Amino acid sequence: MQEYDHKAIEARWQEHWDTNRSFSVTEDPSKEKYYLLEMFPYPSGRIHMGHVRNYTIGDALARFKMMKGYNVLHPIGWDSFGMPAENAAIQHKSHPAKWTFENIDTMRTQLKRLGLSYDWSREVATCKPDYYKWNQWCFLKFHERGLVYRKNSTVNWCESCQTVLANEQVIDDRCWRCDNVVIKKEQEGWFFKITEYADRLLEGCRELEGGWPEQVLAMQSNWIGKSFGAEVDFAVKGAKETIRIFTTRPDTLWGATFMVLAPEHPLTKKLSRGTEQEQAVDDFIKKVQSQDTIARTAEGGDKLGVFTGAYAMNPVNGESIPVWSANFVLMDYGTGAIMSVPAHDQRDFEFAQKYDLNIRVVIEPPDGTRDPDHLKEAFTEEGPMIQSGGFDGLVGEEARLKVCEYLKTKGIGERTINYRLRDWGVSRQRYWGTPVPMVFCDACGTVPVPYDQLPVELPLDAQLGERGQSPLKTLDSFINTTCPKCNGAAKRETDTLDTFICSSWYFDRYTSPQADDAPFQKKAVDYWMPVDQYIGGIEHAILHLLYSRFFHHVFRDLGLVQSNEPFSHLLTQGMVIKDGAKMSKSKGNVVDPDRIIERYGADTARLFILFAAPPVKDLEWSDQGVEGCSRFLKRVWRLFAELSDSVQGVEPGNGGDALPDELKELRRQTHVTIKRVTEDVEKRMQFNTAIAATMEFINHLYTFKDWWNAQKNASPEHKAVLRQAVESLILVLSPFAPHIAEEMASRLKFSKATHECAWPVFEAQHMQADEMTIVVQVNGKVRQKLSVPSEIADDDLKQQCLGDERVREWLNGKEPRKVIVVPKKLVNIVV
């Protein structure tokens, strides 16, 4: 056989798989399905090692499941609308469509070079009308169910570029395009009522326990943020306005010594008008508008505030308390206003100390401290109510319930539930996205586009404005239309939809991507869904995964799907690290996958990615590790070259009981390897240890080879055992390094492709060694190692150890007090 030529071998099998559509599947009720999905990529230009890791993990599992007899759906597509393509097009003075489709072609070629087992007949691109038509269809269905509405909201606005920016486009409070300061601005847009599904999304987190990482479920639960408490009204002195707050601690109401409004709260400016604080409030609002939301609320961050000039009345004690505005209060949580109880909230405590505001203790700490001057920090735990009128002495939940009853009786508040989750703003003032299927008519108002007029196509002949502005607002051929209700003149909505909508249901589209009368066929989606294993980065733990679950729940209510959740199991793979940092162009530590594939081959790249670390851990890139995997595959090839003639045309088998010891040990190693690889992949998804087991098997085969080559006339039974070992090696290696495995299988004239072969089965009776090594300890210290029959009884083992000459020397004539046997491992003699 010639030397291992990875280029020729990989090109041959990739062409074979492509030409024969080897991984295309259809629904088959007679087989158990397995839907394996990796998060689909942005067509950003070229694949990177993060892609390679994500897709190689998925492919290894997909191939394994195929061999285990499952009907495996393993599709791929392109998340091709949105900001990345638009940004790149502006940078390269190109059109987003041209840029996107060129990148798709490039990345498709790169992915095929990895030998991934995708069903390419199901490929989708979300920027194509045959896909985004169904984004619009979903929007209209959601609208019919009352889940869509318009309202004003605060957005990032660049005055220089005259455009709204996504959070990712705001870098250090400045516009990524022109570097001008970004401000907050009120703007009308479309929203999905995801809050209506808050409880169901929380309940679903409990259903997903055991299938999803605990960290992800905790992140989603915290993002939804369900909390029980009370809403309370604080009247503003000398005005008609009332400030409504939400608190989870109504038992601390008597300790509220000031109010705080979000800078964006409509009362912040209003209450300052006509007071000496008017200019200070305006300056403060302008300053906070340029602050990042995360920085504003970060623990330990600088807490900034301004007095509005107004006072409110504490409704439970009639005390006049000042109304402030502060950067750490946000409009999108609760009511955008809080009562501040500095003795019992650390953030309020720090703010009160900074601005010399009053502090009152109303929950008694264990040390009985009532003097606020003695507090070094806020007391936030449970305790008896004090200085709280007739409620003194009440504790915890009982105290809160009694206070809520009082609030309701007095008409100043009531018990309620609050959520951190806010409705999903889906409007984008960008060009490269799904047009919102609504029109504005002077006579009829806002009117949905009829279903039979979908898709509302994005005009591809439009060019982005000089500073990246969307051309849709100035494109008469797009804007001017006819009202579906009265046939009068109307204007199209020029906003496009958030690209998270594209990724919130793409997994459903994969089940029947050619469907042209519905987003997907119910028969197909009911067969394939839910996704059995979803794989992707933890950076998508909240938004993408939460939005996908929301869509799935709405689809279930619409009768489109029958499963409760879209993804049964989730794996969040670790990052690829080089030189101590995540690979990125900005850090200059990127490794080009094409270079690795060209020099070493796709199988080497795949093997290294899977072997270097468990899937959930970060992977440290190592050039030496890549070279090591390349050397391993060459060793496999050389070993196959030496042994293949001996097993050509031989049927595999376990042989009889009268085998030479070398063949018995080969048979044992074969079954042990199958067991280890099977359980590492199936039970633990630990590809690194599965590959390590395969490497150990290769080492044994190299040792065995020398003995085998010395044999003159091997019997058919002997050849059968070797054939079984070689076949098993090929099959257990195939999910990780499919090209070389397929080549070896072809040369041994397998009747099927490796992914169509049954996964080898280990047999317990062939895994027992005839002899085993037992460690002998005296008083816990190793003094001898003995080879004994593997099935030796404990009593016989004790006697053999006690009778060993070297052990007797260490006993020095003393009688053992105890002999402890750890089966198949050690004997400890205590004297």
mmCIF file of N, CA and C in Angstrom, residues 421-533:
data_model
loop_
_atom_site.group_PDB
_atom_site.id
_atom_site.type_symbol
_atom_site.label_atom_id
_atom_site.label_comp_id
_atom_site.label_asym_id
_atom_site.label_seq_id
_atom_site.Cartn_x
_atom_site.Cartn_y
_atom_site.Cartn_z
ATOM 1 N N LEU A 421 -38.433 39.734 32.986
ATOM 2 C CA LEU A 421 -38.590 39.600 31.541
ATOM 3 C C LEU A 421 -39.423 40.746 30.989
ATOM 4 N N ARG A 422 -38.991 41.296 29.866
ATOM 5 C CA ARG A 422 -39.739 42.345 29.177
ATOM 6 C C ARG A 422 -40.111 41.869 27.786
ATOM 7 N N ASP A 423 -41.151 42.449 27.221
ATOM 8 C CA ASP A 423 -41.566 42.053 25.879
ATOM 9 C C ASP A 423 -40.424 42.284 24.893
ATOM 10 N N TRP A 424 -40.446 41.484 23.861
ATOM 11 C CA TRP A 424 -39.340 41.403 22.898
ATOM 12 C C TRP A 424 -39.541 42.449 21.797
ATOM 13 N N GLY A 425 -38.654 43.437 21.777
ATOM 14 C CA GLY A 425 -38.699 44.442 20.710
ATOM 15 C C GLY A 425 -38.114 43.878 19.433
ATOM 16 N N VAL A 426 -38.941 43.728 18.402
ATOM 17 C CA VAL A 426 -38.492 43.049 17.179
ATOM 18 C C VAL A 426 -38.249 44.006 16.014
ATOM 19 N N SER A 427 -38.471 45.304 16.216
ATOM 20 C CA SER A 427 -38.244 46.279 15.134
ATOM 21 C C SER A 427 -36.763 46.600 14.997
ATOM 22 N N ARG A 428 -36.304 46.639 13.753
ATOM 23 C CA ARG A 428 -34.941 47.091 13.467
ATOM 24 C C ARG A 428 -35.025 48.086 12.315
ATOM 25 N N GLN A 429 -34.271 49.178 12.452
ATOM 26 C CA GLN A 429 -34.293 50.196 11.408
ATOM 27 C C GLN A 429 -33.140 49.967 10.437
ATOM 28 N N ARG A 430 -32.914 48.682 10.155
ATOM 29 C CA ARG A 430 -31.852 48.307 9.223
ATOM 30 C C ARG A 430 -32.477 47.757 7.943
ATOM 31 N N TYR A 431 -31.646 47.663 6.933
ATOM 32 C CA TYR A 431 -32.104 47.189 5.625
ATOM 33 C C TYR A 431 -32.099 45.667 5.535
ATOM 34 N N TRP A 432 -30.998 45.039 5.948
ATOM 35 C CA TRP A 432 -30.795 43.621 5.654
ATOM 36 C C TRP A 432 -31.541 42.754 6.677
ATOM 37 N N GLY A 433 -32.836 42.599 6.435
ATOM 38 C CA GLY A 433 -33.676 41.829 7.337
ATOM 39 C C GLY A 433 -35.040 41.569 6.706
ATOM 40 N N THR A 434 -35.895 40.881 7.442
ATOM 41 C CA THR A 434 -37.242 40.558 6.960
ATOM 42 C C THR A 434 -38.151 41.776 7.060
ATOM 43 N N PRO A 435 -38.708 42.260 5.953
ATOM 44 C CA PRO A 435 -39.632 43.389 6.046
ATOM 45 C C PRO A 435 -40.851 43.045 6.914
ATOM 46 N N VAL A 436 -41.248 43.981 7.761
ATOM 47 C CA VAL A 436 -42.433 43.788 8.605
ATOM 48 C C VAL A 436 -43.673 43.840 7.708
ATOM 49 N N PRO A 437 -44.529 42.814 7.745
ATOM 50 C CA PRO A 437 -45.665 42.749 6.800
ATOM 51 C C PRO A 437 -46.878 43.553 7.271
ATOM 52 N N MET A 438 -46.686 44.874 7.417
ATOM 53 C CA MET A 438 -47.781 45.760 7.813
ATOM 54 C C MET A 438 -47.755 47.007 6.934
ATOM 55 N N VAL A 439 -48.935 47.596 6.713
ATOM 56 C CA VAL A 439 -49.029 48.842 5.963
ATOM 57 C C VAL A 439 -49.796 49.864 6.785
ATOM 58 N N PHE A 440 -49.550 51.146 6.492
ATOM 59 C CA PHE A 440 -50.215 52.239 7.201
ATOM 60 C C PHE A 440 -51.119 52.975 6.211
ATOM 61 N N CYS A 441 -52.390 53.021 6.573
ATOM 62 C CA CYS A 441 -53.393 53.657 5.723
ATOM 63 C C CYS A 441 -54.039 54.793 6.505
ATOM 64 N N ASP A 442 -54.177 55.962 5.887
ATOM 65 C CA ASP A 442 -54.798 57.104 6.574
ATOM 66 C C ASP A 442 -56.231 56.798 6.977
ATOM 67 N N ALA A 443 -56.905 55.994 6.166
ATOM 68 C CA ALA A 443 -58.316 55.703 6.450
ATOM 69 C C ALA A 443 -58.492 54.517 7.392
ATOM 70 N N CYS A 444 -57.681 53.494 7.225
ATOM 71 C CA CYS A 444 -57.886 52.235 7.970
ATOM 72 C C CYS A 444 -56.904 52.028 9.112
ATOM 73 N N GLY A 445 -55.882 52.875 9.219
ATOM 74 C CA GLY A 445 -54.895 52.696 10.274
ATOM 75 C C GLY A 445 -53.833 51.693 9.879
ATOM 76 N N THR A 446 -53.368 50.912 10.851
ATOM 77 C CA THR A 446 -52.339 49.895 10.609
ATOM 78 C C THR A 446 -53.014 48.606 10.180
ATOM 79 N N VAL A 447 -52.612 48.086 9.016
ATOM 80 C CA VAL A 447 -53.303 46.937 8.415
ATOM 81 C C VAL A 447 -52.287 45.833 8.094
ATOM 82 N N PRO A 448 -52.567 44.589 8.500
ATOM 83 C CA PRO A 448 -51.672 43.483 8.148
ATOM 84 C C PRO A 448 -51.712 43.179 6.648
ATOM 85 N N VAL A 449 -50.577 42.788 6.104
ATOM 86 C CA VAL A 449 -50.532 42.334 4.710
ATOM 87 C C VAL A 449 -51.241 40.977 4.641
ATOM 88 N N PRO A 450 -52.153 40.750 3.679
ATOM 89 C CA PRO A 450 -52.824 39.442 3.577
ATOM 90 C C PRO A 450 -51.820 38.323 3.320
ATOM 91 N N TYR A 451 -52.161 37.126 3.810
ATOM 92 C CA TYR A 451 -51.257 35.976 3.669
ATOM 93 C C TYR A 451 -50.937 35.686 2.202
ATOM 94 N N ASP A 452 -51.926 35.881 1.318
ATOM 95 C CA ASP A 452 -51.683 35.533 -0.086
ATOM 96 C C ASP A 452 -50.795 36.552 -0.797
ATOM 97 N N GLN A 453 -50.423 37.631 -0.095
ATOM 98 C CA GLN A 453 -49.501 38.610 -0.681
ATOM 99 C C GLN A 453 -48.074 38.444 -0.135
ATOM 100 N N LEU A 454 -47.872 37.431 0.666
ATOM 101 C CA LEU A 454 -46.523 37.155 1.174
ATOM 102 C C LEU A 454 -45.713 36.379 0.143
ATOM 103 N N PRO A 455 -44.408 36.563 0.075
ATOM 104 C CA PRO A 455 -43.647 37.444 0.954
ATOM 105 C C PRO A 455 -43.664 38.897 0.500
ATOM 106 N N VAL A 456 -43.540 39.802 1.461
ATOM 107 C CA VAL A 456 -43.193 41.188 1.130
ATOM 108 C C VAL A 456 -41.689 41.150 0.915
ATOM 109 N N GLU A 457 -41.266 41.257 -0.333
ATOM 110 C CA GLU A 457 -39.856 41.026 -0.654
ATOM 111 C C GLU A 457 -38.993 42.249 -0.374
ATOM 112 N N LEU A 458 -37.807 41.965 0.117
ATOM 113 C CA LEU A 458 -36.810 42.997 0.317
ATOM 114 C C LEU A 458 -36.210 43.339 -1.045
ATOM 115 N N PRO A 459 -36.277 44.591 -1.464
ATOM 116 C CA PRO A 459 -35.732 44.945 -2.790
ATOM 117 C C PRO A 459 -34.208 44.842 -2.817
ATOM 118 N N LEU A 460 -33.692 43.957 -3.662
ATOM 119 C CA LEU A 460 -32.252 43.726 -3.702
ATOM 120 C C LEU A 460 -31.510 44.760 -4.539
ATOM 121 N N ASP A 461 -32.267 45.589 -5.276
ATOM 122 C CA ASP A 461 -31.598 46.624 -6.063
ATOM 123 C C ASP A 461 -31.359 47.895 -5.245
ATOM 124 N N ALA A 462 -31.748 47.862 -3.967
ATOM 125 C CA ALA A 462 -31.540 49.021 -3.105
ATOM 126 C C ALA A 462 -30.106 49.043 -2.591
ATOM 127 N N GLN A 463 -29.566 50.229 -2.432
ATOM 128 C CA GLN A 463 -28.211 50.403 -1.922
ATOM 129 C C GLN A 463 -28.263 51.090 -0.560
ATOM 130 N N LEU A 464 -27.409 50.633 0.358
ATOM 131 C CA LEU A 464 -27.344 51.267 1.669
ATOM 132 C C LEU A 464 -26.911 52.717 1.520
ATOM 133 N N GLY A 465 -27.424 53.566 2.436
ATOM 134 C CA GLY A 465 -27.036 54.970 2.420
ATOM 135 C C GLY A 465 -25.556 55.140 2.676
ATOM 136 N N GLU A 466 -25.069 56.333 2.433
ATOM 137 C CA GLU A 466 -23.635 56.605 2.534
ATOM 138 C C GLU A 466 -23.095 56.276 3.913
ATOM 139 N N ARG A 467 -23.931 56.491 4.951
ATOM 140 C CA ARG A 467 -23.496 56.209 6.317
ATOM 141 C C ARG A 467 -24.207 54.970 6.868
ATOM 142 N N GLY A 468 -24.653 54.098 5.966
ATOM 143 C CA GLY A 468 -25.248 52.848 6.398
ATOM 144 C C GLY A 468 -26.738 52.901 6.648
ATOM 145 N N GLN A 469 -27.384 54.043 6.335
ATOM 146 C CA GLN A 469 -28.809 54.131 6.599
ATOM 147 C C GLN A 469 -29.591 53.171 5.709
ATOM 148 N N SER A 470 -30.696 52.671 6.235
ATOM 149 C CA SER A 470 -31.567 51.808 5.447
ATOM 150 C C SER A 470 -32.196 52.610 4.316
ATOM 151 N N PRO A 471 -32.162 52.077 3.090
ATOM 152 C CA PRO A 471 -32.745 52.797 1.949
ATOM 153 C C PRO A 471 -34.259 52.641 1.863
ATOM 154 N N LEU A 472 -34.855 51.763 2.687
ATOM 155 C CA LEU A 472 -36.279 51.468 2.529
ATOM 156 C C LEU A 472 -37.155 52.693 2.744
ATOM 157 N N LYS A 473 -36.721 53.619 3.635
ATOM 158 C CA LYS A 473 -37.544 54.791 3.925
ATOM 159 C C LYS A 473 -37.601 55.765 2.757
ATOM 160 N N THR A 474 -36.646 55.648 1.857
ATOM 161 C CA THR A 474 -36.604 56.587 0.719
ATOM 162 C C THR A 474 -36.913 55.908 -0.607
ATOM 163 N N LEU A 475 -37.277 54.623 -0.568
ATOM 164 C CA LEU A 475 -37.489 53.851 -1.790
ATOM 165 C C LEU A 475 -38.987 53.839 -2.110
ATOM 166 N N ASP A 476 -39.406 54.743 -2.988
ATOM 167 C CA ASP A 476 -40.838 54.876 -3.285
ATOM 168 C C ASP A 476 -41.441 53.581 -3.799
ATOM 169 N N SER A 477 -40.680 52.840 -4.601
ATOM 170 C CA SER A 477 -41.210 51.601 -5.176
ATOM 171 C C SER A 477 -41.518 50.560 -4.102
ATOM 172 N N PHE A 478 -40.858 50.700 -2.950
ATOM 173 C CA PHE A 478 -41.138 49.784 -1.832
ATOM 174 C C PHE A 478 -42.223 50.350 -0.923
ATOM 175 N N ILE A 479 -42.099 51.623 -0.575
ATOM 176 C CA ILE A 479 -43.007 52.212 0.413
ATOM 177 C C ILE A 479 -44.435 52.299 -0.099
ATOM 178 N N ASN A 480 -44.612 52.793 -1.310
ATOM 179 C CA ASN A 480 -45.968 53.072 -1.805
ATOM 180 C C ASN A 480 -46.671 51.782 -2.202
ATOM 181 N N THR A 481 -47.845 51.570 -1.619
ATOM 182 C CA THR A 481 -48.603 50.349 -1.877
ATOM 183 C C THR A 481 -50.093 50.647 -1.753
ATOM 184 N N THR A 482 -50.900 49.604 -1.797
ATOM 185 C CA THR A 482 -52.352 49.729 -1.701
ATOM 186 C C THR A 482 -52.839 49.110 -0.404
ATOM 187 N N CYS A 483 -53.755 49.764 0.252
ATOM 188 C CA CYS A 483 -54.311 49.241 1.501
ATOM 189 C C CYS A 483 -55.114 47.974 1.214
ATOM 190 N N PRO A 484 -54.852 46.885 1.900
ATOM 191 C CA PRO A 484 -55.598 45.644 1.674
ATOM 192 C C PRO A 484 -57.073 45.744 2.025
ATOM 193 N N LYS A 485 -57.439 46.747 2.863
ATOM 194 C CA LYS A 485 -58.841 46.879 3.290
ATOM 195 C C LYS A 485 -59.653 47.745 2.325
ATOM 196 N N CYS A 486 -59.154 48.945 2.022
ATOM 197 C CA CYS A 486 -59.961 49.890 1.246
ATOM 198 C C CYS A 486 -59.428 50.124 -0.158
ATOM 199 N N ASN A 487 -58.306 49.500 -0.489
ATOM 200 C CA ASN A 487 -57.662 49.669 -1.798
ATOM 201 C C ASN A 487 -57.175 51.092 -2.051
ATOM 202 N N GLY A 488 -57.145 51.902 -1.005
ATOM 203 C CA GLY A 488 -56.615 53.243 -1.139
ATOM 204 C C GLY A 488 -55.105 53.256 -1.017
ATOM 205 N N ALA A 489 -54.535 54.449 -1.200
ATOM 206 C CA ALA A 489 -53.079 54.577 -1.100
ATOM 207 C C ALA A 489 -52.629 54.295 0.331
ATOM 208 N N ALA A 490 -51.509 53.610 0.462
ATOM 209 C CA ALA A 490 -50.970 53.265 1.786
ATOM 210 C C ALA A 490 -49.457 53.228 1.719
ATOM 211 N N LYS A 491 -48.837 53.195 2.889
ATOM 212 C CA LYS A 491 -47.377 53.145 3.001
ATOM 213 C C LYS A 491 -46.966 51.850 3.705
ATOM 214 N N ARG A 492 -45.913 51.207 3.209
ATOM 215 C CA ARG A 492 -45.394 50.014 3.875
ATOM 216 C C ARG A 492 -44.593 50.403 5.115
ATOM 217 N N GLU A 493 -44.603 49.510 6.085
ATOM 218 C CA GLU A 493 -43.686 49.631 7.215
ATOM 219 C C GLU A 493 -42.263 49.459 6.677
ATOM 220 N N THR A 494 -41.351 50.319 7.110
ATOM 221 C CA THR A 494 -39.969 50.230 6.620
ATOM 222 C C THR A 494 -39.027 49.582 7.634
ATOM 223 N N ASP A 495 -39.534 49.250 8.837
ATOM 224 C CA ASP A 495 -38.722 48.485 9.775
ATOM 225 C C ASP A 495 -38.566 47.053 9.275
ATOM 226 N N THR A 496 -37.458 46.435 9.630
ATOM 227 C CA THR A 496 -37.273 44.998 9.395
ATOM 228 C C THR A 496 -37.246 44.288 10.748
ATOM 229 N N LEU A 497 -37.365 42.964 10.716
ATOM 230 C CA LEU A 497 -37.492 42.188 11.936
ATOM 231 C C LEU A 497 -36.137 41.756 12.491
ATOM 232 N N ASP A 498 -36.079 41.697 13.809
ATOM 233 C CA ASP A 498 -34.910 41.183 14.510
ATOM 234 C C ASP A 498 -34.541 39.812 13.943
ATOM 235 N N THR A 499 -33.247 39.597 13.689
ATOM 236 C CA THR A 499 -32.828 38.323 13.100
ATOM 237 C C THR A 499 -32.975 37.150 14.062
ATOM 238 N N PHE A 500 -33.190 37.410 15.350
ATOM 239 C CA PHE A 500 -33.478 36.307 16.262
ATOM 240 C C PHE A 500 -34.762 35.581 15.859
ATOM 241 N N ILE A 501 -35.626 36.256 15.112
ATOM 242 C CA ILE A 501 -36.840 35.591 14.625
ATOM 243 C C ILE A 501 -36.460 34.485 13.641
ATOM 244 N N CYS A 502 -35.478 34.758 12.785
ATOM 245 C CA CYS A 502 -35.025 33.734 11.827
ATOM 246 C C CYS A 502 -34.575 32.470 12.546
ATOM 247 N N SER A 503 -33.854 32.645 13.650
ATOM 248 C CA SER A 503 -33.274 31.495 14.346
ATOM 249 C C SER A 503 -34.203 30.895 15.393
ATOM 250 N N SER A 504 -35.413 31.448 15.526
ATOM 251 C CA SER A 504 -36.332 30.961 16.562
ATOM 252 C C SER A 504 -37.187 29.787 16.097
ATOM 253 N N TRP A 505 -37.090 29.455 14.797
ATOM 254 C CA TRP A 505 -37.912 28.323 14.322
ATOM 255 C C TRP A 505 -37.255 27.580 13.162
ATOM 256 N N TYR A 506 -35.984 27.881 12.855
ATOM 257 C CA TYR A 506 -35.325 27.274 11.693
ATOM 258 C C TYR A 506 -35.245 25.757 11.803
ATOM 259 N N PHE A 507 -35.148 25.265 13.037
ATOM 260 C CA PHE A 507 -35.084 23.821 13.281
ATOM 261 C C PHE A 507 -36.387 23.137 12.853
ATOM 262 N N ASP A 508 -37.504 23.849 12.900
ATOM 263 C CA ASP A 508 -38.766 23.306 12.389
ATOM 264 C C ASP A 508 -38.759 23.268 10.859
ATOM 265 N N ARG A 509 -38.223 24.302 10.255
ATOM 266 C CA ARG A 509 -38.174 24.377 8.790
ATOM 267 C C ARG A 509 -37.339 23.247 8.216
ATOM 268 N N TYR A 510 -36.265 22.853 8.906
ATOM 269 C CA TYR A 510 -35.433 21.758 8.433
ATOM 270 C C TYR A 510 -36.218 20.462 8.234
ATOM 271 N N THR A 511 -37.293 20.274 8.963
ATOM 272 C CA THR A 511 -38.040 19.018 8.855
ATOM 273 C C THR A 511 -38.741 18.895 7.515
ATOM 274 N N SER A 512 -38.996 20.020 6.842
ATOM 275 C CA SER A 512 -39.644 19.988 5.518
ATOM 276 C C SER A 512 -39.355 21.302 4.789
ATOM 277 N N PRO A 513 -38.096 21.525 4.397
ATOM 278 C CA PRO A 513 -37.685 22.826 3.860
ATOM 279 C C PRO A 513 -38.260 23.155 2.493
ATOM 280 N N GLN A 514 -38.802 22.157 1.807
ATOM 281 C CA GLN A 514 -39.392 22.444 0.499
ATOM 282 C C GLN A 514 -40.877 22.798 0.579
ATOM 283 N N ALA A 515 -41.449 22.755 1.782
ATOM 284 C CA ALA A 515 -42.878 23.064 1.926
ATOM 285 C C ALA A 515 -43.139 24.483 1.423
ATOM 286 N N ASP A 516 -44.152 24.632 0.545
ATOM 287 C CA ASP A 516 -44.447 25.961 0.013
ATOM 288 C C ASP A 516 -45.837 26.458 0.396
ATOM 289 N N ASP A 517 -46.588 25.646 1.151
ATOM 290 C CA ASP A 517 -47.916 26.065 1.579
ATOM 291 C C ASP A 517 -48.003 26.266 3.090
ATOM 292 N N ALA A 518 -46.893 26.100 3.785
ATOM 293 C CA ALA A 518 -46.837 26.261 5.234
ATOM 294 C C ALA A 518 -45.371 26.369 5.628
ATOM 295 N N PRO A 519 -45.077 26.905 6.820
ATOM 296 C CA PRO A 519 -43.663 26.989 7.229
ATOM 297 C C PRO A 519 -43.007 25.623 7.336
ATOM 298 N N PHE A 520 -43.803 24.583 7.626
ATOM 299 C CA PHE A 520 -43.324 23.207 7.678
ATOM 300 C C PHE A 520 -44.534 22.295 7.681
ATOM 301 N N GLN A 521 -44.319 21.054 7.288
ATOM 302 C CA GLN A 521 -45.417 20.088 7.236
ATOM 303 C C GLN A 521 -45.599 19.454 8.615
ATOM 304 N N LYS A 522 -46.839 19.383 9.051
ATOM 305 C CA LYS A 522 -47.108 18.879 10.403
ATOM 306 C C LYS A 522 -46.658 17.432 10.559
ATOM 307 N N LYS A 523 -46.875 16.609 9.550
ATOM 308 C CA LYS A 523 -46.476 15.205 9.660
ATOM 309 C C LYS A 523 -44.973 15.093 9.875
ATOM 310 N N ALA A 524 -44.213 15.911 9.156
ATOM 311 C CA ALA A 524 -42.751 15.864 9.266
ATOM 312 C C ALA A 524 -42.282 16.406 10.610
ATOM 313 N N VAL A 525 -42.848 17.530 11.038
ATOM 314 C CA VAL A 525 -42.389 18.135 12.289
ATOM 315 C C VAL A 525 -42.772 17.269 13.487
ATOM 316 N N ASP A 526 -43.909 16.594 13.397
ATOM 317 C CA ASP A 526 -44.306 15.720 14.503
ATOM 318 C C ASP A 526 -43.426 14.472 14.576
ATOM 319 N N TYR A 527 -42.893 14.053 13.431
ATOM 320 C CA TYR A 527 -41.982 12.898 13.440
ATOM 321 C C TYR A 527 -40.622 13.285 14.012
ATOM 322 N N TRP A 528 -40.064 14.431 13.558
ATOM 323 C CA TRP A 528 -38.683 14.768 13.886
ATOM 324 C C TRP A 528 -38.526 15.522 15.198
ATOM 325 N N MET A 529 -39.475 16.400 15.512
ATOM 326 C CA MET A 529 -39.298 17.236 16.694
ATOM 327 C C MET A 529 -39.704 16.489 17.960
ATOM 328 N N PRO A 530 -39.130 16.799 19.118
ATOM 329 C CA PRO A 530 -38.147 17.862 19.313
ATOM 330 C C PRO A 530 -36.746 17.452 18.871
ATOM 331 N N VAL A 531 -35.856 18.449 18.775
ATOM 332 C CA VAL A 531 -34.442 18.167 18.540
ATOM 333 C C VAL A 531 -33.935 17.347 19.723
ATOM 334 N N ASP A 532 -33.320 16.195 19.437
ATOM 335 C CA ASP A 532 -32.846 15.327 20.514
ATOM 336 C C ASP A 532 -31.566 15.854 21.143
ATOM 337 N N GLN A 533 -30.677 16.421 20.323
ATOM 338 C CA GLN A 533 -29.440 16.980 20.866
ATOM 339 C C GLN A 533 -29.116 18.269 20.125
#
